[in-house]
Coordinates of C-alpha atoms and ligand atoms in Angstrom, one line a residue:
X1 CA 0.0 0.0 0.0
X2 CA 1.1 3.7 -0.4
X3 CA 2.2 5.2 2.6
X4 CA 3.7 8.7 3.4
X5 CA 6.9 9.2 5.3
X6 CA 7.7 12.6 7.0
X7 CA 11.6 12.1 6.5
X8 CA 11.6 14.7 3.7
X9 CA 10.1 17.9 2.8
X10 CA 9.1 16.3 -0.4
X11 CA 6.0 14.1 -0.1
X12 CA 7.1 10.4 -0.4
X13 CA 5.0 7.5 -1.2
X14 CA 6.1 3.9 -1.2
X15 CA 5.0 1.4 -3.9
X16 CA 5.8 -2.1 -5.1
X17 CA 6.5 -1.1 -8.6
X18 CA 7.0 2.3 -10.3
X19 CA 6.7 2.2 -14.1
X20 CA 8.0 5.2 -16.1
X21 CA 6.2 6.1 -19.3
X22 CA 2.7 5.4 -20.5
X23 CA 2.8 4.2 -24.1
X24 CA 1.1 0.9 -25.1
X25 CA 3.9 -1.1 -23.2
X26 CA 3.2 0.3 -19.7
X27 CA -0.3 0.9 -20.2
X28 CA -0.7 -2.9 -20.8
X29 CA 1.3 -3.5 -17.6
X30 CA -1.1 -1.3 -15.7
X31 CA -4.1 -3.1 -17.3
X32 CA -2.8 -6.5 -16.4
X33 CA -1.9 -5.4 -12.9
X34 CA -5.2 -3.9 -12.2
X35 CA -6.7 -7.4 -11.7
X36 CA -3.8 -8.6 -9.5
X37 CA -4.4 -8.6 -5.7
X38 CA -1.9 -7.0 -3.3
X39 CA 0.2 -5.3 -6.0
X40 CA 0.8 -1.5 -5.7
X41 CA 1.9 -0.3 -9.1
X42 CA 1.8 3.2 -10.5
X43 CA 2.5 4.4 -13.9
X44 CA 4.0 7.9 -14.5
X45 CA 3.6 9.7 -17.8
X46 CA 5.0 13.1 -18.6
X47 CA 2.2 14.1 -21.1
X48 CA -1.1 15.3 -19.9
X49 CA -2.9 12.7 -21.8
X50 CA -2.3 9.6 -23.9
X51 CA -1.2 10.4 -27.4
X52 CA 0.1 7.6 -29.9
X53 CA 2.5 9.0 -32.4
X54 CA 0.3 12.0 -33.1
X55 CA 2.6 13.4 -35.9
X56 CA 1.8 10.2 -37.8
X57 CA -1.9 9.9 -37.2
X58 CA -3.2 9.7 -40.8
X59 CA -6.9 9.3 -41.0
X60 CA -6.6 5.9 -42.7
X61 CA -3.4 4.4 -41.2
X62 CA -3.9 0.8 -39.9
X63 CA -2.3 -1.1 -37.1
X64 CA 0.3 -3.7 -38.3
X65 CA -1.1 -6.3 -36.0
X66 CA -4.5 -7.5 -35.4
X67 CA -6.9 -6.6 -32.5
X68 CA -5.8 -9.6 -30.5
X69 CA -2.5 -7.9 -29.9
X70 CA -4.4 -5.5 -27.7
X71 CA -3.1 -4.6 -24.0
X72 CA -4.2 -8.0 -22.5
X73 CA -5.8 -10.7 -24.7
X74 CA -2.7 -12.6 -25.8
X75 CA -2.2 -13.6 -21.9
X76 CA -5.7 -12.8 -20.6
X77 CA -8.5 -13.1 -23.1
X78 CA -11.3 -12.5 -20.7
X79 CA -9.7 -9.3 -19.2
X80 CA -12.1 -6.4 -18.8
X81 CA -9.7 -4.0 -20.6
X82 CA -9.5 -6.0 -23.8
X83 CA -10.1 -4.5 -27.2
X84 CA -13.3 -6.6 -27.5
X85 CA -14.5 -5.1 -24.2
X86 CA -13.8 -1.7 -25.6
X87 CA -15.9 -2.5 -28.6
X88 CA -18.7 -3.8 -26.6
X89 CA -18.5 -0.7 -24.2
X90 CA -18.8 1.5 -27.3
X91 CA -21.6 -0.7 -28.9
X92 CA -19.4 -1.3 -31.9
X93 CA -18.9 -5.1 -32.0
X94 CA -21.5 -5.7 -34.8
X95 CA -20.0 -3.1 -37.1
X96 CA -16.6 -4.2 -36.3
X97 CA -17.3 -7.9 -37.1
X98 CA -19.1 -6.9 -40.3
X99 CA -16.2 -4.9 -41.4
X100 CA -14.3 -8.1 -41.6
X101 CA -10.9 -6.2 -41.2
X102 CA -9.5 -7.2 -37.9
X103 CA -6.6 -4.6 -38.1
X104 CA -8.0 -1.4 -36.2
X105 CA -7.0 1.9 -37.6
X106 CA -4.4 3.6 -35.6
X107 CA -7.0 6.2 -34.7
X108 CA -9.3 3.5 -33.2
X109 CA -6.3 1.9 -31.4
X110 CA -5.4 5.3 -29.8
X111 CA -9.1 5.7 -28.9
X112 CA -8.9 2.2 -27.3
X113 CA -5.8 3.1 -25.3
X114 CA -7.4 6.2 -23.9
X115 CA -10.4 4.3 -22.9
X116 CA -8.3 1.8 -21.1
X117 CA -6.1 4.6 -19.3
X118 CA -9.4 6.3 -18.2
X119 CA -10.2 3.1 -16.3
X120 CA -6.9 2.7 -14.6
X121 CA -6.4 4.8 -11.4
X122 CA -2.7 3.7 -11.4
X123 CA -1.9 5.9 -14.5
X124 CA -0.9 9.4 -13.4
X125 CA -0.5 11.7 -16.4
X126 CA 1.4 15.1 -16.0
X127 CA 4.0 13.2 -13.9
X128 CA 7.5 13.6 -15.5
X129 CA 10.2 11.5 -13.9
X130 CA 13.3 13.6 -13.4
X131 CA 15.7 11.4 -11.5
X132 CA 16.1 7.9 -10.2
X133 CA 18.4 7.2 -7.4
X134 CA 19.4 4.1 -5.5
X135 CA 18.5 4.6 -1.7
X136 CA 20.6 2.2 0.3
X137 CA 18.8 3.0 3.6
X138 CA 15.4 2.2 2.2
X139 CA 16.8 -0.6 0.0
X140 CA 14.7 0.7 -2.8
X141 CA 14.8 3.0 -5.8
X142 CA 13.8 6.7 -5.2
X143 CA 11.9 8.2 -8.2
X144 CA 11.9 12.0 -8.3
X145 CA 8.8 13.3 -10.2
X146 CA 7.7 16.8 -11.3
X147 CA 3.8 17.0 -11.6
X148 CA 2.2 19.3 -14.1
X149 CA 1.3 21.8 -11.5
X150 CA 4.9 22.1 -10.5
X151 CA 4.7 20.0 -7.3
X152 CA 7.7 17.7 -6.6
X153 CA 7.2 14.1 -5.4
X154 CA 9.3 11.2 -4.4
X155 CA 8.3 7.7 -4.8
X156 CA 10.2 4.6 -3.4
X157 CA 9.8 1.3 -5.1
X158 CA 11.6 -2.1 -5.0
X159 CA 11.0 -2.6 -8.7
X160 CA 11.0 -0.1 -11.6
X161 CA 9.7 -0.7 -15.2
X162 CA 11.1 1.6 -17.8
X163 CA 8.7 2.0 -20.9
X164 CA 9.8 5.4 -22.2
X165 CA 9.9 4.3 -25.8
X166 CA 12.4 5.3 -28.4
X167 CA 13.3 8.7 -29.8
X168 CA 13.3 10.1 -33.4
X169 CA 16.6 9.5 -35.1
X170 CA 18.1 12.1 -37.6
X171 CA 21.4 10.9 -38.9
X172 CA 24.5 13.1 -38.8
X173 CA 24.4 13.3 -42.7
X174 CA 21.2 15.6 -42.4
X175 CA 23.0 17.9 -39.8
X176 CA 23.6 20.7 -42.4
X177 CA 19.8 21.0 -43.3
X178 CA 18.4 24.1 -41.4
X179 CA 15.7 23.2 -38.8
X180 CA 13.0 25.1 -40.6
X181 CA 13.6 23.1 -43.6
X182 CA 13.9 19.7 -41.7
X183 CA 11.2 17.5 -40.1
X184 CA 11.2 14.0 -38.7
X185 CA 8.3 11.8 -39.8
X186 CA 7.4 11.8 -36.0
X187 CA 6.5 15.6 -36.5
X188 CA 5.2 15.3 -40.0
X189 CA 1.5 16.2 -39.5
X190 CA 2.5 19.1 -37.3
X191 CA 4.6 20.6 -40.1
X192 CA 2.0 20.5 -42.9
X193 CA 2.2 24.2 -43.3
X194 CA 5.8 23.9 -44.5
X195 CA 4.9 21.1 -46.8
X196 CA 2.2 23.4 -48.4
X197 CA 4.8 26.1 -48.7
X198 CA 7.4 24.0 -50.4
X199 CA 7.8 23.5 -54.0
X200 CA 9.7 20.3 -53.6
X201 CA 9.7 17.8 -50.6
X202 CA 12.2 15.0 -50.3
X203 CA 11.7 12.1 -48.0
X204 CA 14.8 10.2 -46.9
X205 CA 14.1 6.5 -45.7
X206 CA 11.9 3.8 -46.8
X207 CA 10.6 2.1 -43.7
X208 CA 6.7 2.2 -43.0
X209 CA 6.9 5.9 -41.8
X210 CA 8.5 6.9 -44.9
X211 CA 6.1 5.2 -47.1
X212 CA 3.0 6.6 -45.3
X213 CA 4.4 10.1 -45.7
X214 CA 5.0 9.4 -49.5
X215 CA 1.3 8.3 -49.7
X216 CA 0.2 11.7 -48.2
X217 CA 2.6 13.6 -50.3
X218 CA 1.5 11.8 -53.6
X219 CA -2.1 12.5 -52.8
X220 CA -1.1 16.1 -52.4
X221 CA 0.9 16.1 -55.7
X222 CA -2.1 14.8 -57.4
X223 CA -4.1 17.7 -56.1
X224 CA -1.5 20.1 -57.4
X225 CA 0.8 19.9 -54.5
X226 CA 4.7 20.0 -54.4
X227 CA 7.2 17.9 -56.2
X228 CA 8.2 14.9 -54.3
X229 CA 11.6 13.0 -54.3
X230 CA 11.8 9.6 -52.3
X231 CA 15.4 8.6 -51.6
X232 CA 16.5 5.6 -49.6
X233 CA 19.8 3.7 -48.7
X234 CA 17.8 0.4 -48.5
X235 CA 18.5 -1.4 -51.9
X236 CA 14.7 -1.6 -52.7
X237 CA 11.4 -0.3 -51.5
X238 CA 11.1 -3.6 -49.7
X239 CA 8.1 -5.1 -48.1
X240 CA 7.9 -6.1 -44.5
X241 CA 8.0 -9.9 -44.5
X242 CA 4.7 -10.9 -42.8
X243 CA 4.5 -14.4 -44.3
X244 CA 3.2 -17.1 -42.0
X245 CA 6.1 -19.1 -40.9
X246 CA 8.5 -16.3 -41.0
X247 CA 6.1 -14.5 -38.6
X248 CA 6.8 -17.3 -36.1
X249 CA 10.2 -15.5 -35.7
X250 CA 8.3 -12.6 -33.9
X251 CA 6.9 -14.9 -31.3
X252 CA 7.7 -15.4 -27.8
X253 CA 9.2 -18.9 -28.7
X254 CA 11.7 -17.3 -31.1
X255 CA 12.4 -14.5 -28.5
X256 CA 13.4 -17.2 -25.9
X257 CA 15.5 -18.9 -28.4
X258 CA 17.3 -15.7 -29.6
X259 CA 18.1 -14.6 -25.9
X260 CA 20.0 -17.8 -25.4
X261 CA 22.4 -17.2 -28.4
X262 CA 25.8 -15.6 -27.9
X263 CA 25.6 -11.8 -28.2
X264 CA 27.7 -11.6 -31.3
X265 CA 25.3 -14.1 -33.2
X266 CA 22.3 -12.0 -31.8
X267 CA 23.8 -8.9 -33.4
X268 CA 24.2 -10.6 -36.7
X269 CA 20.8 -11.9 -36.9
X270 CA 19.2 -8.5 -36.0
X271 CA 21.1 -7.1 -39.0
X272 CA 19.9 -9.9 -41.3
X273 CA 16.3 -9.8 -40.2
X274 CA 15.9 -6.2 -41.2
X275 CA 12.8 -7.2 -43.3
X276 CA 10.9 -8.1 -40.2
X277 CA 10.8 -4.5 -39.0
X278 CA 12.5 -2.2 -41.7
X279 CA 10.1 -2.6 -44.5
X280 CA 6.7 -1.4 -46.0
X281 CA 3.4 -3.1 -45.6
X282 CA 2.3 -4.6 -48.9
X283 CA -1.0 -2.6 -48.5
X284 CA 1.0 0.8 -48.4
X285 CA 3.2 -0.3 -51.4
X286 CA 0.1 -1.1 -53.5
X287 CA -1.3 2.2 -52.6
X288 CA 1.8 4.0 -53.6
X289 CA 1.8 2.2 -56.9
X290 CA -1.8 2.9 -57.5
X291 CA -1.1 6.7 -56.8
X292 CA 1.7 6.6 -59.2
X293 CA -0.3 5.1 -61.9
X294 CA -3.2 7.5 -61.4
X295 CA -0.6 10.3 -62.1
X296 CA 0.0 9.0 -65.5
X297 CA -3.5 10.0 -66.5
X298 CA -2.8 13.5 -65.2
X299 CA -1.1 16.5 -66.9
X300 CA 0.9 19.3 -65.5
X301 CA 1.6 17.9 -62.1
X302 CA 4.8 18.6 -60.3
X303 CA 7.4 15.8 -60.9
X304 CA 7.8 12.8 -58.7
X305 CA 11.0 10.8 -58.4
X306 CA 11.8 7.5 -56.5
X307 CA 15.5 6.3 -56.0
X308 CA 16.6 3.3 -53.9
X309 CA 20.1 2.4 -52.9
X310 CA 21.0 6.0 -52.4
X311 CA 22.7 7.1 -49.1
X312 CA 22.6 10.7 -48.1
X313 CA 26.3 11.3 -47.0
X314 CA 26.1 15.0 -46.0
X315 CA 24.1 18.1 -46.3
X316 CA 24.3 21.9 -46.5
X317 CA 22.5 24.8 -48.2
X318 CA 22.9 26.7 -51.4
X319 CA 23.3 30.5 -51.8
X320 CA 19.5 31.0 -51.5
X321 CA 19.5 28.8 -48.1
X322 CA 17.8 25.8 -49.8
X323 CA 18.9 22.4 -48.4
X324 CA 21.2 20.4 -50.7
X325 CA 21.9 16.9 -49.9
X326 CA 25.1 15.1 -51.1
X327 CA 24.1 11.6 -52.0
X328 CA 25.9 8.4 -53.0
X329 CA 24.5 5.9 -55.4
X330 CA 25.6 2.7 -53.8
X331 CA 25.8 0.3 -56.8
X332 CA 28.1 2.7 -58.8
X333 CA 29.6 4.9 -56.1
X334 CA 28.4 8.0 -58.1
X335 CA 28.1 11.0 -55.9
X336 CA 25.5 13.5 -56.8
X337 CA 23.9 16.6 -55.2
X338 CA 20.1 17.0 -54.6
X339 CA 18.6 20.4 -53.9
X340 CA 15.2 20.6 -52.4
X341 CA 12.9 22.9 -50.2
X342 CA 12.0 20.7 -47.2
X343 CA 13.5 17.4 -46.1
X344 CA 11.5 14.7 -44.2
X345 CA 13.8 12.4 -42.3
X346 CA 12.1 9.0 -42.2
X347 CA 15.2 7.6 -40.8
X348 CA 13.6 5.8 -37.9
X349 CA 14.1 5.8 -34.2
X350 CA 17.0 5.2 -31.6
X351 CA 16.8 3.8 -28.1
X352 CA 16.3 6.5 -25.6
X353 CA 19.1 7.0 -22.8
X354 CA 17.0 9.0 -20.5
X355 CA 18.8 11.7 -18.5
X356 CA 16.8 10.7 -15.3
X357 CA 18.8 7.4 -15.2
X358 CA 22.2 9.1 -14.8
X359 CA 22.4 8.7 -11.0
X360 CA 21.9 4.9 -11.3
X361 CA 24.0 4.4 -14.6
X362 CA 27.0 3.0 -12.7
X363 CA 24.8 0.2 -11.3
X364 CA 23.8 -1.2 -14.7
X365 CA 26.0 -3.9 -16.2
X366 CA 26.8 -3.4 -19.8
X367 CA 28.1 -5.5 -22.7
X368 CA 31.3 -4.7 -24.6
X369 CA 29.3 -2.2 -26.8
X370 CA 28.0 -0.3 -23.8
X371 CA 24.5 -1.8 -24.0
X372 CA 22.7 -2.9 -20.8
X373 CA 22.7 -6.7 -20.2
X374 CA 19.1 -7.7 -20.2
X375 CA 17.9 -11.1 -18.5
X376 CA 15.3 -13.2 -20.3
X377 CA 12.6 -11.7 -17.8
X378 CA 13.4 -8.3 -19.3
X379 CA 15.1 -7.2 -16.0
X380 CA 18.5 -5.4 -16.2
X381 CA 21.6 -7.0 -14.7
X382 CA 22.4 -4.7 -11.9
X383 CA 25.4 -4.4 -9.3
X384 CA 25.2 -6.7 -6.3
X385 CA 24.5 -3.7 -3.9
X386 CA 21.0 -3.4 -5.3
X387 CA 20.2 -6.9 -3.8
X388 CA 16.8 -8.2 -5.2
X389 CA 15.5 -5.0 -6.4
X390 CA 15.0 -4.8 -10.2
X391 CA 14.8 -2.5 -13.2
X392 CA 12.7 -4.0 -16.1
X393 CA 12.8 -2.6 -19.5
X394 CA 10.0 -2.5 -22.3
X395 CA 11.0 -1.8 -25.9
X396 CA 14.6 -1.3 -25.1
X397 CA 15.8 -4.9 -25.5
X398 CA 16.3 -5.1 -29.4
X399 CA 19.8 -6.3 -28.8
X400 CA 18.9 -9.0 -26.2
X401 CA 15.5 -10.1 -27.1
X402 CA 15.5 -9.5 -31.1
X403 CA 13.6 -7.6 -33.7
X404 CA 10.1 -8.1 -32.1
X405 CA 10.9 -6.4 -29.0
X406 CA 9.0 -3.1 -30.3
X407 CA 6.1 -5.0 -31.5
X408 CA 2.6 -4.6 -29.8
X409 CA 2.0 -8.4 -30.1
X410 CA 4.9 -9.1 -27.7
X411 CA 3.9 -6.7 -25.0
X412 CA 1.3 -8.5 -23.2
X413 CA 3.6 -11.6 -22.7
X414 CA 6.4 -9.3 -21.5
X415 CA 4.2 -7.6 -19.1
X416 CA 2.7 -10.8 -17.7
X417 CA 6.6 -12.0 -17.5
X418 CA 7.3 -8.9 -15.5
X419 CA 4.2 -9.3 -13.2
X420 CA 5.1 -12.9 -12.4
X421 CA 8.7 -11.7 -11.4
X422 CA 7.6 -9.0 -9.2
X423 CA 5.0 -10.9 -7.4
X424 CA 7.1 -14.1 -7.3
X425 CA 4.1 -16.1 -8.4
X426 CA 2.3 -17.1 -11.6
X427 CA -0.3 -14.4 -11.7
X428 CA -0.6 -14.9 -15.5
X429 CA 0.1 -18.2 -17.2
X430 CA 2.5 -17.8 -20.1
X431 CA 1.7 -19.4 -23.6
X432 CA 4.1 -22.5 -23.7
X433 CA 3.7 -23.1 -27.6
X434 CA 3.7 -20.0 -29.9
X435 CA 5.2 -21.4 -33.1
X436 CA 5.1 -24.6 -35.0
X437 CA 8.7 -24.1 -36.0
X438 CA 11.5 -25.5 -33.7
X439 CA 14.5 -23.0 -33.6
X440 CA 17.0 -24.7 -31.6
X441 CA 19.2 -27.6 -32.6
X442 CA 18.0 -31.0 -31.4
X443 CA 18.6 -31.1 -27.6
X444 CA 18.8 -27.4 -27.4
X445 CA 16.5 -24.6 -25.8
X446 CA 13.3 -24.5 -27.9
Ligands
FAD1 C1 3.9 5.7 -36.4 C2 4.4 4.3 -35.8 C3 3.3 3.3 -35.9 C4 3.6 2.0 -35.2 N1 2.7 1.1 -35.4 C5 2.9 -0.1 -34.9 C6 2.0 -1.3 -35.1 O1 0.9 -1.0 -35.7 N2 2.3 -2.4 -34.6 C7 3.4 -2.6 -33.9 O2 3.5 -3.9 -33.4 N3 4.3 -1.7 -33.6 C8 4.0 -0.4 -34.1 N4 4.9 0.5 -33.9 C9 6.1 0.3 -33.0 C10 5.8 0.3 -31.4 O3 4.7 -0.5 -31.1 C11 5.3 1.8 -31.0 O4 6.5 2.7 -31.1 C12 4.9 1.9 -29.5 O5 4.3 3.3 -29.3 C13 6.0 1.7 -28.5 O6 5.3 1.7 -27.2 P1 6.2 2.2 -25.9 O7 5.2 2.1 -24.8 O8 7.5 1.4 -25.8 O9 6.6 3.8 -26.2 P2 5.8 5.0 -26.5 O10 4.6 4.9 -27.2 O11 6.9 5.9 -27.3 O12 5.6 5.7 -25.1 C14 6.6 6.1 -24.2 C15 5.9 7.2 -23.1 O13 7.0 7.5 -22.3 C16 6.8 8.8 -21.8 N5 8.0 9.4 -21.2 C17 9.3 9.4 -21.7 N6 10.0 9.9 -20.8 C18 9.4 10.1 -19.7 C19 9.7 10.6 -18.4 N7 10.9 11.0 -18.2 N8 8.6 10.7 -17.3 C20 7.4 10.2 -17.7 N9 7.0 9.8 -18.9 C21 8.0 9.7 -19.9 C22 6.5 9.5 -23.2 O14 5.9 10.7 -23.1 C23 5.6 8.4 -23.8 O15 4.3 8.7 -23.8 C24 4.7 1.8 -34.4 C25 5.7 2.8 -34.4 C26 5.5 4.0 -35.0 C27 6.6 5.1 -34.9
NAP2 N1 1.6 1.5 -39.7 C1 2.5 1.1 -38.7 O1 2.1 0.2 -38.1 C2 3.8 1.8 -38.7 C3 4.0 3.0 -39.1 C4 5.3 3.6 -39.1 C5 6.3 2.9 -38.3 N2 6.1 1.7 -37.8 C6 7.1 1.1 -37.2 O2 8.0 1.9 -36.5 C7 9.5 1.4 -36.6 C8 10.3 2.5 -37.3 O3 9.9 2.6 -38.8 P1 10.4 3.9 -39.5 O4 9.9 3.7 -40.9 O5 10.2 5.1 -38.8 O6 12.1 3.7 -39.7 P2 13.1 2.4 -40.2 O7 12.0 1.3 -40.5 O8 14.1 2.2 -39.2 O9 13.7 3.0 -41.7 C9 14.6 3.9 -41.8 C10 15.0 4.2 -43.2 O10 15.9 5.3 -43.2 C11 16.9 4.9 -44.1 N3 18.2 5.8 -44.0 C12 18.6 6.0 -42.7 N4 19.8 6.7 -42.9 C13 19.8 7.1 -44.2 C14 20.7 7.9 -45.0 N5 21.7 8.6 -44.5 N6 20.4 8.0 -46.3 C15 19.3 7.4 -47.0 N7 18.4 6.5 -46.2 C16 18.6 6.5 -44.8 C17 17.1 3.4 -43.8 O11 18.0 2.7 -44.8 P3 18.8 1.4 -44.4 O12 17.8 0.3 -44.7 O13 20.0 1.4 -45.2 O14 19.1 1.5 -42.9 C18 15.7 3.1 -43.9 O15 15.2 2.9 -45.2 C19 9.2 0.2 -37.5 O16 9.4 -1.0 -36.6 C20 8.1 0.2 -38.2 O17 7.4 -1.0 -38.5 C21 4.9 1.1 -38.0

């Protein structure tokens, strides 16, 4: 239970678990924890309300996973915070089943997340975590929080769960583009006035984000909007590989197998498996082709150009202040300059290294590339002085658990694993068989 101590001028409460960040990962943790007896868990979110990638909230964008990959269903199908319960609550079950498309739109998924958050008193919005310290006297972590109204709070917890997501990555090659001429896809919809002003927009990168922005730009182009160039270093505008037996390599069974491999092999596999995460859905590729085809029947539209296998190596501006990208065509080595008005960096996301962890960084064991060592149960390996207290991570374990770690369809199993660990009992039964394929050699870990 929460208690207050008078040992400090800052109000202090004590909890079993403090979770930092309320994206889908930690919201799912709160949802699963809400039906566990005798567990005091709080989730702290800096933003005043739940938003899910608002700069990429296109009206027709769909989830890449089906509705069963909601906050709870894959470990607790009868849970009151399932997507089906949400549809039932909204009286939308019949329209949903008649629709026969079991991939909710991103807008609907966000609405579901907000519906669930509103039913979870453990979730506290406008609570930014500013520091985490190890407190040897209390044998707990002390979490320092600033609330939206400026109040400072201190929370003690034996276990932490970090679910702070990833951050937009802009490569050094784009550092020469002035800020007013550059946006990351994460901010794209907030920068539409700049798109409308530009005569020529260049998208760099061909993952799902780049492809969705290109769909939007092609629609604008058909309506008389700016010229579009789509450049990517990837050798082709490649699809995500979502074929059935390959998809088994995104299951908990594969994650368990992957975790047991030597780190060097894990790193090789992550690079080899790029088409499981760095590619474009076939629906979006079809849409892009259709829009390009429709352009053939129109006259007088601004130009559109697509180039794959092109790396942007550096950038600067011309005499008029327009961005100029220096690019290399990878098959021939030819270097060329590409002037444009606005650059959209569709160059992905990088792990966050939050400043609030600085006071406990020295307690975290790291591999030879400086990455935290993450155990199979998603807890970090920590120095002995921390005893039995743990820090779990969600969506920060690509290097240890493989390419499915950011995926929504792994979150419920990860959260159930974390809750079983923090309660030292099986509060959720984990699925034992999630793939037909056996990944290990005979006699090895499945
Ligand atoms: C546009 C887009 C669409 C995606 N669609 C899919 C999909 O369809 N299927 C799929 O499987 N994956 C998808 N992904 C990948 C992944 O599922 C999402 O990125 C997902 O949001 C990750 O959830 P998260 O909880 O780890 O992080 P986030 O959603 O990023 O949430 C992290 C939260 O932590 C908060 N925070 C950070 N620092 C602090 C602090 N100091 N104090 C308090 N709070 C803090 C942030 O404000 C944020 O709300 C998508 C990714 C993108 C970019
Ligand atoms: N609908 C959805 O569900 C949805 C929508 C958006 C995103 N997502 C998910 O979010 C994650 C991130 O996707 P993302 O599209 O933002 O990023 P991403 O998949 O990491 O793609 C980044 C792209 O940028 C390219 N790139 C990087 N630096 C470059 C340079 N200097 N020059 C040229 N190209 C460069 C990369 O090429 P290389 O291949 O050479 O590295 C790659 O094509 C993925 O898991 C994705 O599935 C999902």
